[in-house]
Amino acid sequence: MKNSIAERVFDFIKVFPPFSLLSNEKLKIISEEVKIIYLEKGKTVFKENDMFHDCFYIVRNGAVGLFRTKQNQKEMIDICDGGDIFGLRALLAQENYTLEASANEEAIIYGIPIDVFQSASENSKKINKYLITTFASNAFAPYTREQSDEIFDDYIPKDNYDIENLQAAKYTKKTISCSPETSVKNAAIKMSKHGIGCIVIVNKENFPIGIITNSDLKNNIATGKFSIDIPVKEIMSSPVKSCKKNITVTEAQLQFIKFNIEHLCVTKDGTNHSPLIGILTHHDIVLSIGNNPSVLLKEIKRAKRTKSLRSVRGKAHKLLQSYLDQNIPLRHIVKIISEINDAITYRVIENAIIKMHTAPPVGFAYMALGSQGRKEQLLYSDQDSALIFEDVPENLSEETKAYFLKLSGHITKALHKIGYEYCPAEMMASNPEWCLSRSEWKEQFRSWILHPDEKAILLSSIFFDFTRIYGDQSMIDDLSNSIFESLDQSSMLLSLLAKDILLSPPPLGFFKQLVLEKNGEYEDFFNVKRRALMPLIDAARLLILTHNVKEINNTALRFEKLSELEPENKELYDSCSYAFKALLKFKTKQGLINNDSGKFINLETLSKDEKLKLKRCFKPIREIQELLKFRFKVIS
Amino acid sequence: MFNNIFKSKKNYPEFFRTYLDSFKKSKNLPLSETRFIVFDTETTGFDKNEDRILSIGAVSVVNNMINVVDNFELYIHQEIFKSESVKIHGLLKKGNIEKVTEAEAIELFIEFIKNDVLVGHHVGFDINMVDQMLLRNNLGKLKNECLDTGLLFKQSKHIVYQQNLKNYTLDDLCEELKIEKVDRHTATGDALITAIAFQKIVARLDKKNNLKLKDLL
C-alpha cells in the first residue's frame, strides 16, 4: 500500500546524519515505523533518571532543550533544532536518561524505534563510527554544531567566570589587509566599505607589518598633518603585536593592558614573521566576557539571525538573575531589561522588513501592549502587540493590510523563536483584528469607550498600555489624543473598569490567610499576578486615564505621577508604588526559581518572613480599592 | 430502496457484524488511551448522491502521537468521473496508482477505524460520503463518534473571538496554527495536516491537563 506520510518522513530524515549514511531502502523501512509527536512549549519528552524509551528522537520543527539538574538548579546543556537527534545515548547504553528533554518552543518531533533503526543499520561501519565519534566528542547535536560554532557555547550557562576567561578567545578570521604602498585614501575606503575600525598592513608574504586604526586616521589625516594620498606605511603603527590563535581571554586582556593597545594580530606561529590568520580586538574580548547591558545591546544591533537574538535574550536572563542576587533596585533592573526587550523587538522588526524584500508601502508603528507596553516585562512572557499603519485610499487598503499582516507574521514568529510565547488570546499584530489603519484604530478605541461591553473591558486592560517599539511616534501620539477626546465624551468605560477592578478576588480571606487557587494545575498555589499585581496595575491605569496623562505606562511610575497630582493621597500612592515593585520582584524571583512566568507561588517554599512581607503588600491594595469605590461611586 | 429496510442485520457480511457488535460494550477510556482516526476523503464533487469517493487517507493519533505505521491510504476505482475536480486532487481516471473497488475499500476502512473516534475537518461531509458508499453496498451507516476540527478550533479560541462565526477552512487552520502545508489536497496529506491541527488544538484545550473525551464530543 502506498504510504505518503512515510515518504514525507523519508524526505526529511534522509539529509541528516546518521540517516544520511543509510541506503534508501533501509531508510524507507525506518520511515514507515516513525511516530510523529507534537510538543507544546515546556512539554517534557523524558526526565532525568527516566527509564529509556523504545525510540530516540529527531526534531522536525521547533526546538527541544536538553537539561541537567545540578544542585537543584536546572541547567540547559543544549538546544536541538530541526534535524538534530537526541535521546539516543541512553538507548544504546541501555541505561536511564541522564538529561531531561523538553520543548523549548512548540515542536514536532519524530520518534524512531531503536529496534527498527538497529536492524536497518546493522553491520554498517559508517553508522557505528558516526555514533562512536558523536558520543566520544560529547556533542549532543553535532549537526547544529557543524553549522554554526557559536550556538552551543552560548547555551552552556557559565557559573564560573574564571573558567570562561581561560577559554580561547574568539577572533575575527576574515581580516581585511592591504599592502604598505596603498594610499591612505584607498585604505580608508576599504575600511568604510567593510565597516571596520582598523586595517592590517601586510608584506608580500602576508606577514603583518603595521596597522592603521580609526584614531590614526583622525589624528594624522583629519587634522591635516598628512595628505590622504601618502602611502599607508607613512602613518601606520609598527611593529604590531602578534599572538597565537589559541590565546586565552585572560592572556589577551593582559596584552591589551600591558601595551595599551586595542588590537592583536593573530598569526600562524604567533610571531610577526609568519602569515596573518586573523585579528583579535578589544571588542571581541569584551563580547566574550559579555554579560553587561551595553555589550548585549550592541550585540542585538548587529544580530542578523533570530538565533543570535535568542542567545542574547538568554544572556539577559542570566543578567537579571545576577541583578536580583545583588539586590540592585528593581527600578533599575526593570529599566535595563525593558531596554533589552525593546531592542530585541526592534531588531526583529528590522530583520523582518529585510525579509519582506519590499519597503513598507506607508508609514507604520509597531506597538507593544500589556507588560512590555508598561515596561514591566522582566521574564519571558507572552507577546502582546499591535500594528498601526497610515490610512490609504480604499483601493489600496487590502494589499496594504496584507503587507503588514505578513510582516507581523515574520515578527511574531521570530519573537516566538527567541522565547516570547504567542499570546493565547492572539492579541498580536499578526491577527487581522489588531493590525489596523490609523482611522480604524481610532474608531476601535472610540467604540470601546463610547459603547463599552464585556469585550471592551477585557481588552482595555491590555490595549490601553501601548508603547511604540518601532516606527512613527506621531501616529501613536495622534491615537492617544483621540482616546482622550473620546474619554472626555463619556466616562462610562472608566466606571465599568472601576467596577471590574473591585470584582477581582481579594488576596486575603476572612481569617487573613492567603487565598489559594482551588483547581487546575496550580491548585493550592497563590496566584500573585491575578490577586495582587493586576489590581494595582488596573487601578494605576484607570486613575491615570482620569487625569488625562499619557506616555506614562509603567505602573510604579504611574503611582508616582499620581502622588504628584493628588498630594492629599500621596501616602497611599507611594505605598502602592512600593508594593507593586516588591510584588513584581517576588514574582520575578519565583519565576527564576521555577523557570516559568512566576505567576504562581508555592507558599511552602516561602519563609515566614517572606510570607509576612507578601501580606504587607496587600494593605495598599485594599486601600486603593476603597478609593476607587468612593471615586467611581461603585455600589457593591 | 426497500432492500435496505427489509434487510436484516444477519445478512450483513461478517466484518460489518463485528464492527456493529464492537459498539455494544462501552469502553470509556481516558483521553490518553483513546485511538483517534483522523481522516479525509477526496471526492469527485460535493453532491452526496451523485459524487463518489476517489481516495481515503487516515492516520491514528494515540496519546498525542501519530504512528506512521498505523496509517491508511486507499484509491478507489469509480465509474463516475468529473474532469473539473481533477485540478484539485490530481487523481486521473486511469492513473497508475493501484486502485480497489468500493466494496474492498469499505472492508479495509471499517477494519482500520474499528469503533474508535473519527476526526476530520468539516467531518460531516466526509462521513456523509462514506455513509452513502456504505448504503450503496447494502450496509448500515457509520456508528463511530465524530469530532470536527473546525468546531474544536473555534472552541479553543479565546472567548473574545468566539462570537466570530467565521467558518475556518483547513487552510485557515494551517495559517493560524502555523502548520506546514505539505501534500495539500491529497487525502493522506490533508489527513496528516488535520491530525497535527488536532494535536495542537487538544493541547490548547487541555491547558489544565484534565481534559476528558466527553469535553470534546
mmCIF file of C-alpha atoms in Angstrom, chain A residues 65-350:
data_model
loop_
_atom_site.group_PDB
_atom_site.id
_atom_site.type_symbol
_atom_site.label_atom_id
_atom_site.label_comp_id
_atom_site.label_asym_id
_atom_site.label_seq_id
_atom_site.Cartn_x
_atom_site.Cartn_y
_atom_site.Cartn_z
ATOM 1 C CA GLY A 65 16.154 21.803 25.085
ATOM 2 C CA LEU A 66 18.349 19.344 26.970
ATOM 3 C CA PHE A 67 18.726 19.993 30.669
ATOM 4 C CA ARG A 68 20.716 18.700 33.595
ATOM 5 C CA THR A 69 19.941 19.303 37.224
ATOM 6 C CA LYS A 70 22.875 20.369 39.286
ATOM 7 C CA GLN A 71 22.442 21.323 42.917
ATOM 8 C CA ASN A 72 18.711 21.666 42.348
ATOM 9 C CA GLN A 73 19.303 24.104 39.529
ATOM 10 C CA LYS A 74 18.146 23.192 36.062
ATOM 11 C CA GLU A 75 20.901 23.934 33.596
ATOM 12 C CA MET A 76 20.411 23.988 29.889
ATOM 13 C CA ILE A 77 23.043 21.924 28.144
ATOM 14 C CA ASP A 78 21.989 22.281 24.558
ATOM 15 C CA ILE A 79 19.210 23.132 22.188
ATOM 16 C CA CYS A 80 18.251 20.752 19.400
ATOM 17 C CA ASP A 81 16.829 22.388 16.283
ATOM 18 C CA GLY A 82 15.414 20.833 13.128
ATOM 19 C CA GLY A 83 17.393 17.718 12.148
ATOM 20 C CA ASP A 84 19.135 17.269 15.496
ATOM 21 C CA ILE A 85 18.950 13.926 17.247
ATOM 22 C CA PHE A 86 18.520 13.351 20.964
ATOM 23 C CA GLY A 87 17.799 10.576 23.412
ATOM 24 C CA LEU A 88 19.951 8.019 21.622
ATOM 25 C CA ARG A 89 22.820 7.500 24.023
ATOM 26 C CA ALA A 90 20.685 6.135 26.823
ATOM 27 C CA LEU A 91 19.169 3.625 24.432
ATOM 28 C CA LEU A 92 22.491 2.341 23.170
ATOM 29 C CA ALA A 93 23.943 2.137 26.657
ATOM 30 C CA GLN A 94 20.687 0.645 27.973
ATOM 31 C CA GLU A 95 20.675 2.952 30.929
ATOM 32 C CA ASN A 96 18.351 5.627 32.273
ATOM 33 C CA TYR A 97 18.379 9.083 30.747
ATOM 34 C CA THR A 98 20.988 11.370 32.267
ATOM 35 C CA LEU A 99 19.392 14.503 30.858
ATOM 36 C CA GLU A 100 15.945 15.934 30.628
ATOM 37 C CA ALA A 101 14.489 16.825 27.249
ATOM 38 C CA SER A 102 11.637 19.275 26.958
ATOM 39 C CA ALA A 103 10.280 21.534 24.263
ATOM 40 C CA ASN A 104 11.995 24.907 24.302
ATOM 41 C CA GLU A 105 9.411 26.147 21.884
ATOM 42 C CA GLU A 106 6.443 24.452 20.272
ATOM 43 C CA ALA A 107 7.866 21.455 18.425
ATOM 44 C CA ILE A 108 7.115 18.425 16.307
ATOM 45 C CA ILE A 109 9.497 15.509 16.754
ATOM 46 C CA TYR A 110 9.801 12.099 15.139
ATOM 47 C CA GLY A 111 10.266 9.069 17.361
ATOM 48 C CA ILE A 112 12.469 6.457 15.655
ATOM 49 C CA PRO A 113 12.053 2.964 17.173
ATOM 50 C CA ILE A 114 15.505 1.779 18.164
ATOM 51 C CA ASP A 115 14.977 -1.844 17.161
ATOM 52 C CA VAL A 116 13.962 -0.846 13.650
ATOM 53 C CA PHE A 117 16.923 1.501 13.423
ATOM 54 C CA GLN A 118 19.358 -1.078 14.707
ATOM 55 C CA SER A 119 18.211 -3.841 12.427
ATOM 56 C CA ALA A 120 18.348 -1.465 9.469
ATOM 57 C CA SER A 121 21.767 -0.146 10.325
ATOM 58 C CA GLU A 122 23.271 -3.461 11.317
ATOM 59 C CA ASN A 123 26.789 -4.049 10.103
ATOM 60 C CA SER A 124 27.065 -0.526 8.895
ATOM 61 C CA LYS A 125 30.601 0.521 9.761
ATOM 62 C CA LYS A 126 29.837 4.095 8.883
ATOM 63 C CA ILE A 127 26.978 4.280 11.337
ATOM 64 C CA ASN A 128 28.988 2.751 14.137
ATOM 65 C CA LYS A 129 31.837 5.103 13.542
ATOM 66 C CA TYR A 130 29.491 8.024 13.453
ATOM 67 C CA LEU A 131 27.853 7.060 16.730
ATOM 68 C CA ILE A 132 31.148 6.463 18.477
ATOM 69 C CA THR A 133 32.616 9.796 17.448
ATOM 70 C CA THR A 134 29.434 11.602 18.288
ATOM 71 C CA PHE A 135 29.375 10.349 21.816
ATOM 72 C CA ALA A 136 33.108 10.476 22.319
ATOM 73 C CA SER A 137 33.184 14.149 21.462
ATOM 74 C CA ASN A 138 30.362 14.612 23.890
ATOM 75 C CA ALA A 139 28.402 16.534 21.327
ATOM 76 C CA PHE A 140 24.710 16.050 21.596
ATOM 77 C CA ALA A 141 23.755 17.837 18.470
ATOM 78 C CA PRO A 142 26.640 17.508 16.106
ATOM 79 C CA TYR A 143 24.658 18.729 13.155
ATOM 80 C CA THR A 144 23.887 22.114 14.588
ATOM 81 C CA ARG A 145 27.389 22.392 15.843
ATOM 82 C CA GLU A 146 28.929 21.938 12.461
ATOM 83 C CA GLN A 147 26.584 24.501 11.061
ATOM 84 C CA SER A 148 27.412 27.254 13.462
ATOM 85 C CA ASP A 149 30.011 27.050 16.136
ATOM 86 C CA GLU A 150 28.657 29.691 18.376
ATOM 87 C CA ILE A 151 25.222 28.373 19.340
ATOM 88 C CA PHE A 152 26.479 25.600 21.504
ATOM 89 C CA ASP A 153 28.723 27.789 23.592
ATOM 90 C CA ASP A 154 26.048 30.366 24.153
ATOM 91 C CA TYR A 155 23.824 27.863 25.785
ATOM 92 C CA ILE A 156 26.178 26.492 28.361
ATOM 93 C CA PRO A 157 25.499 28.508 31.469
ATOM 94 C CA LYS A 158 28.704 29.695 32.996
ATOM 95 C CA ASP A 159 28.773 29.908 36.726
ATOM 96 C CA ASN A 160 32.436 30.356 36.933
ATOM 97 C CA TYR A 161 33.965 33.310 35.217
ATOM 98 C CA ASP A 162 37.485 32.019 35.759
ATOM 99 C CA ILE A 163 36.867 29.065 33.558
ATOM 100 C CA GLU A 164 35.462 31.278 30.930
ATOM 101 C CA ASN A 165 38.490 33.507 30.976
ATOM 102 C CA LEU A 166 40.753 30.550 30.387
ATOM 103 C CA GLN A 167 38.962 29.710 27.201
ATOM 104 C CA ALA A 168 40.492 30.509 23.864
ATOM 105 C CA ALA A 169 39.443 33.937 22.714
ATOM 106 C CA LYS A 170 37.315 34.135 19.596
ATOM 107 C CA TYR A 171 38.995 36.243 16.965
ATOM 108 C CA THR A 172 37.853 37.619 13.646
ATOM 109 C CA LYS A 173 39.000 35.336 10.869
ATOM 110 C CA LYS A 174 38.182 37.428 7.842
ATOM 111 C CA THR A 175 40.871 40.053 8.217
ATOM 112 C CA ILE A 176 40.970 42.990 5.857
ATOM 113 C CA SER A 177 44.509 43.913 4.905
ATOM 114 C CA CYS A 178 46.425 45.998 2.383
ATOM 115 C CA SER A 179 49.978 46.495 1.146
ATOM 116 C CA PRO A 180 52.314 49.175 2.582
ATOM 117 C CA GLU A 181 52.191 51.100 -0.699
ATOM 118 C CA THR A 182 48.398 51.516 -0.681
ATOM 119 C CA SER A 183 47.316 55.137 -0.348
ATOM 120 C CA VAL A 184 45.698 56.180 2.913
ATOM 121 C CA LYS A 185 42.630 57.176 0.936
ATOM 122 C CA ASN A 186 42.220 53.710 -0.583
ATOM 123 C CA ALA A 187 42.802 52.055 2.774
ATOM 124 C CA ALA A 188 40.124 54.260 4.333
ATOM 125 C CA ILE A 189 37.706 53.444 1.502
ATOM 126 C CA LYS A 190 38.333 49.745 2.126
ATOM 127 C CA MET A 191 37.718 50.182 5.841
ATOM 128 C CA SER A 192 34.469 52.017 5.396
ATOM 129 C CA LYS A 193 33.307 49.538 2.759
ATOM 130 C CA HIS A 194 33.718 46.689 5.211
ATOM 131 C CA GLY A 195 32.515 48.701 8.161
ATOM 132 C CA ILE A 196 35.636 48.021 10.211
ATOM 133 C CA GLY A 197 37.731 50.108 12.540
ATOM 134 C CA CYS A 198 41.209 49.000 11.548
ATOM 135 C CA ILE A 199 43.187 47.595 8.670
ATOM 136 C CA VAL A 200 46.323 45.468 8.858
ATOM 137 C CA ILE A 201 49.247 46.236 6.576
ATOM 138 C CA VAL A 202 50.938 43.076 5.312
ATOM 139 C CA ASN A 203 54.051 42.440 3.215
ATOM 140 C CA LYS A 204 54.286 40.169 0.201
ATOM 141 C CA GLU A 205 54.407 37.017 2.337
ATOM 142 C CA ASN A 206 51.283 38.132 4.237
ATOM 143 C CA PHE A 207 53.273 38.847 7.411
ATOM 144 C CA PRO A 208 51.740 41.695 9.423
ATOM 145 C CA ILE A 209 53.975 44.758 9.495
ATOM 146 C CA GLY A 210 51.671 47.509 10.698
ATOM 147 C CA ILE A 211 48.169 48.597 11.487
ATOM 148 C CA ILE A 212 46.005 51.657 10.898
ATOM 149 C CA THR A 213 43.004 52.345 13.084
ATOM 150 C CA ASN A 214 40.270 54.936 13.076
ATOM 151 C CA SER A 215 42.162 57.008 15.618
ATOM 152 C CA ASP A 216 45.291 57.052 13.400
ATOM 153 C CA LEU A 217 43.145 58.472 10.620
ATOM 154 C CA LYS A 218 41.646 61.005 12.981
ATOM 155 C CA ASN A 219 44.967 62.130 14.437
ATOM 156 C CA ASN A 220 47.085 62.175 11.284
ATOM 157 C CA ILE A 221 44.770 62.822 8.365
ATOM 158 C CA ALA A 222 41.707 64.666 9.599
ATOM 159 C CA THR A 223 43.936 67.158 11.400
ATOM 160 C CA GLY A 224 45.674 67.928 8.114
ATOM 161 C CA LYS A 225 49.054 66.725 9.346
ATOM 162 C CA PHE A 226 49.424 64.408 6.319
ATOM 163 C CA SER A 227 47.840 64.292 2.888
ATOM 164 C CA ILE A 228 45.418 61.478 2.181
ATOM 165 C CA ASP A 229 47.413 60.419 -0.864
ATOM 166 C CA ILE A 230 50.516 59.275 1.013
ATOM 167 C CA PRO A 231 51.142 55.519 1.318
ATOM 168 C CA VAL A 232 49.846 53.896 4.491
ATOM 169 C CA LYS A 233 53.329 52.928 5.634
ATOM 170 C CA GLU A 234 53.949 56.600 6.473
ATOM 171 C CA ILE A 235 51.385 56.705 9.232
ATOM 172 C CA MET A 236 50.857 53.091 10.288
ATOM 173 C CA SER A 237 51.666 51.912 13.800
ATOM 174 C CA SER A 238 54.518 49.487 13.502
ATOM 175 C CA PRO A 239 55.564 46.918 14.536
ATOM 176 C CA VAL A 240 52.346 45.189 15.525
ATOM 177 C CA LYS A 241 51.785 42.857 18.462
ATOM 178 C CA SER A 242 51.035 39.317 17.430
ATOM 179 C CA CYS A 243 49.721 36.256 19.182
ATOM 180 C CA LYS A 244 48.855 32.618 18.526
ATOM 181 C CA LYS A 245 45.351 31.600 17.664
ATOM 182 C CA ASN A 246 44.631 29.771 20.904
ATOM 183 C CA ILE A 247 45.393 32.710 23.186
ATOM 184 C CA THR A 248 43.065 32.764 26.192
ATOM 185 C CA VAL A 249 40.769 35.603 27.092
ATOM 186 C CA THR A 250 42.861 36.457 30.151
ATOM 187 C CA GLU A 251 46.159 36.471 28.275
ATOM 188 C CA ALA A 252 44.710 38.691 25.609
ATOM 189 C CA GLN A 253 43.408 41.105 28.227
ATOM 190 C CA LEU A 254 46.885 41.284 29.762
ATOM 191 C CA GLN A 255 48.420 42.091 26.399
ATOM 192 C CA PHE A 256 45.948 44.879 25.787
ATOM 193 C CA ILE A 257 46.661 46.433 29.152
ATOM 194 C CA LYS A 258 50.418 45.936 29.028
ATOM 195 C CA PHE A 259 50.964 47.550 25.638
ATOM 196 C CA ASN A 260 47.998 49.887 25.822
ATOM 197 C CA ILE A 261 46.696 48.618 22.504
ATOM 198 C CA GLU A 262 43.328 47.503 21.222
ATOM 199 C CA HIS A 263 44.282 45.041 18.501
ATOM 200 C CA LEU A 264 46.328 41.869 18.330
ATOM 201 C CA CYS A 265 47.301 40.237 15.046
ATOM 202 C CA VAL A 266 46.752 36.502 15.102
ATOM 203 C CA THR A 267 49.459 34.771 13.078
ATOM 204 C CA LYS A 268 50.265 31.203 12.273
ATOM 205 C CA ASP A 269 53.090 30.780 14.794
ATOM 206 C CA GLY A 270 52.307 33.784 16.968
ATOM 207 C CA THR A 271 55.189 35.981 15.806
ATOM 208 C CA ASN A 272 55.338 38.838 13.322
ATOM 209 C CA HIS A 273 57.297 36.599 10.996
ATOM 210 C CA SER A 274 54.516 34.319 9.945
ATOM 211 C CA PRO A 275 51.330 34.763 7.902
ATOM 212 C CA LEU A 276 48.372 36.667 9.286
ATOM 213 C CA ILE A 277 45.323 34.487 10.006
ATOM 214 C CA GLY A 278 43.094 36.851 11.935
ATOM 215 C CA ILE A 279 42.708 39.780 14.235
ATOM 216 C CA LEU A 280 41.633 39.947 17.851
ATOM 217 C CA THR A 281 40.156 43.228 19.013
ATOM 218 C CA HIS A 282 39.444 44.524 22.461
ATOM 219 C CA HIS A 283 35.811 44.488 21.450
ATOM 220 C CA ASP A 284 35.918 40.720 20.778
ATOM 221 C CA ILE A 285 37.181 40.186 24.303
ATOM 222 C CA VAL A 286 34.562 42.379 25.902
ATOM 223 C CA LEU A 287 31.943 40.461 23.970
ATOM 224 C CA SER A 288 33.160 37.096 25.167
ATOM 225 C CA ILE A 289 33.164 38.217 28.774
ATOM 226 C CA GLY A 290 29.937 39.607 27.917
ATOM 227 C CA ASN A 291 27.175 39.905 30.412
ATOM 228 C CA ASN A 292 26.814 43.609 30.574
ATOM 229 C CA PRO A 293 23.900 45.526 29.154
ATOM 230 C CA SER A 294 25.765 47.787 26.775
ATOM 231 C CA VAL A 295 27.532 44.820 25.239
ATOM 232 C CA LEU A 296 24.231 42.992 24.919
ATOM 233 C CA LEU A 297 22.638 45.992 23.256
ATOM 234 C CA LYS A 298 25.493 46.212 20.786
ATOM 235 C CA GLU A 299 25.190 42.528 20.087
ATOM 236 C CA ILE A 300 21.469 42.944 19.437
ATOM 237 C CA LYS A 301 22.080 45.758 16.975
ATOM 238 C CA ARG A 302 24.433 43.577 14.975
ATOM 239 C CA ALA A 303 22.404 40.370 15.113
ATOM 240 C CA LYS A 304 21.375 39.205 11.691
ATOM 241 C CA ARG A 305 19.739 35.950 12.715
ATOM 242 C CA THR A 306 16.995 35.121 15.136
ATOM 243 C CA LYS A 307 19.227 32.504 16.719
ATOM 244 C CA SER A 308 21.747 35.131 17.794
ATOM 245 C CA LEU A 309 18.955 37.196 19.319
ATOM 246 C CA ARG A 310 17.755 34.139 21.189
ATOM 247 C CA SER A 311 21.204 33.761 22.671
ATOM 248 C CA VAL A 312 21.327 37.426 23.703
ATOM 249 C CA ARG A 313 17.969 37.101 25.418
ATOM 250 C CA GLY A 314 19.347 34.070 27.235
ATOM 251 C CA LYS A 315 22.250 36.184 28.466
ATOM 252 C CA ALA A 316 19.883 38.938 29.585
ATOM 253 C CA HIS A 317 18.054 36.334 31.606
ATOM 254 C CA LYS A 318 21.245 35.482 33.456
ATOM 255 C CA LEU A 319 21.963 39.151 33.900
ATOM 256 C CA LEU A 320 18.563 39.559 35.529
ATOM 257 C CA GLN A 321 19.347 36.775 37.940
ATOM 258 C CA SER A 322 22.622 38.329 38.974
ATOM 259 C CA TYR A 323 20.979 41.736 39.428
ATOM 260 C CA LEU A 324 18.395 40.260 41.736
ATOM 261 C CA ASP A 325 21.086 38.404 43.639
ATOM 262 C CA GLN A 326 22.962 41.660 44.115
ATOM 263 C CA ASN A 327 19.810 43.403 45.299
ATOM 264 C CA ILE A 328 20.011 46.168 42.752
ATOM 265 C CA PRO A 329 16.911 48.406 42.969
ATOM 266 C CA LEU A 330 14.098 46.970 40.915
ATOM 267 C CA ARG A 331 13.601 50.280 39.167
ATOM 268 C CA HIS A 332 16.993 49.986 37.502
ATOM 269 C CA ILE A 333 16.574 46.336 36.732
ATOM 270 C CA VAL A 334 13.250 46.963 35.054
ATOM 271 C CA LYS A 335 14.738 49.775 33.026
ATOM 272 C CA ILE A 336 17.640 47.722 31.745
ATOM 273 C CA ILE A 337 15.703 44.587 30.948
ATOM 274 C CA SER A 338 12.939 46.565 29.222
ATOM 275 C CA GLU A 339 15.558 48.312 27.177
ATOM 276 C CA ILE A 340 16.918 44.942 26.093
ATOM 277 C CA ASN A 341 13.461 43.546 25.334
ATOM 278 C CA ASP A 342 12.602 46.590 23.254
ATOM 279 C CA ALA A 343 15.905 46.484 21.414
ATOM 280 C CA ILE A 344 15.374 42.825 20.571
ATOM 281 C CA THR A 345 11.897 43.537 19.245
ATOM 282 C CA TYR A 346 13.261 46.488 17.268
ATOM 283 C CA ARG A 347 15.949 44.340 15.710
ATOM 284 C CA VAL A 348 13.454 41.586 14.946
ATOM 285 C CA ILE A 349 11.320 44.131 13.084
ATOM 286 C CA GLU A 350 14.303 45.439 11.128
#
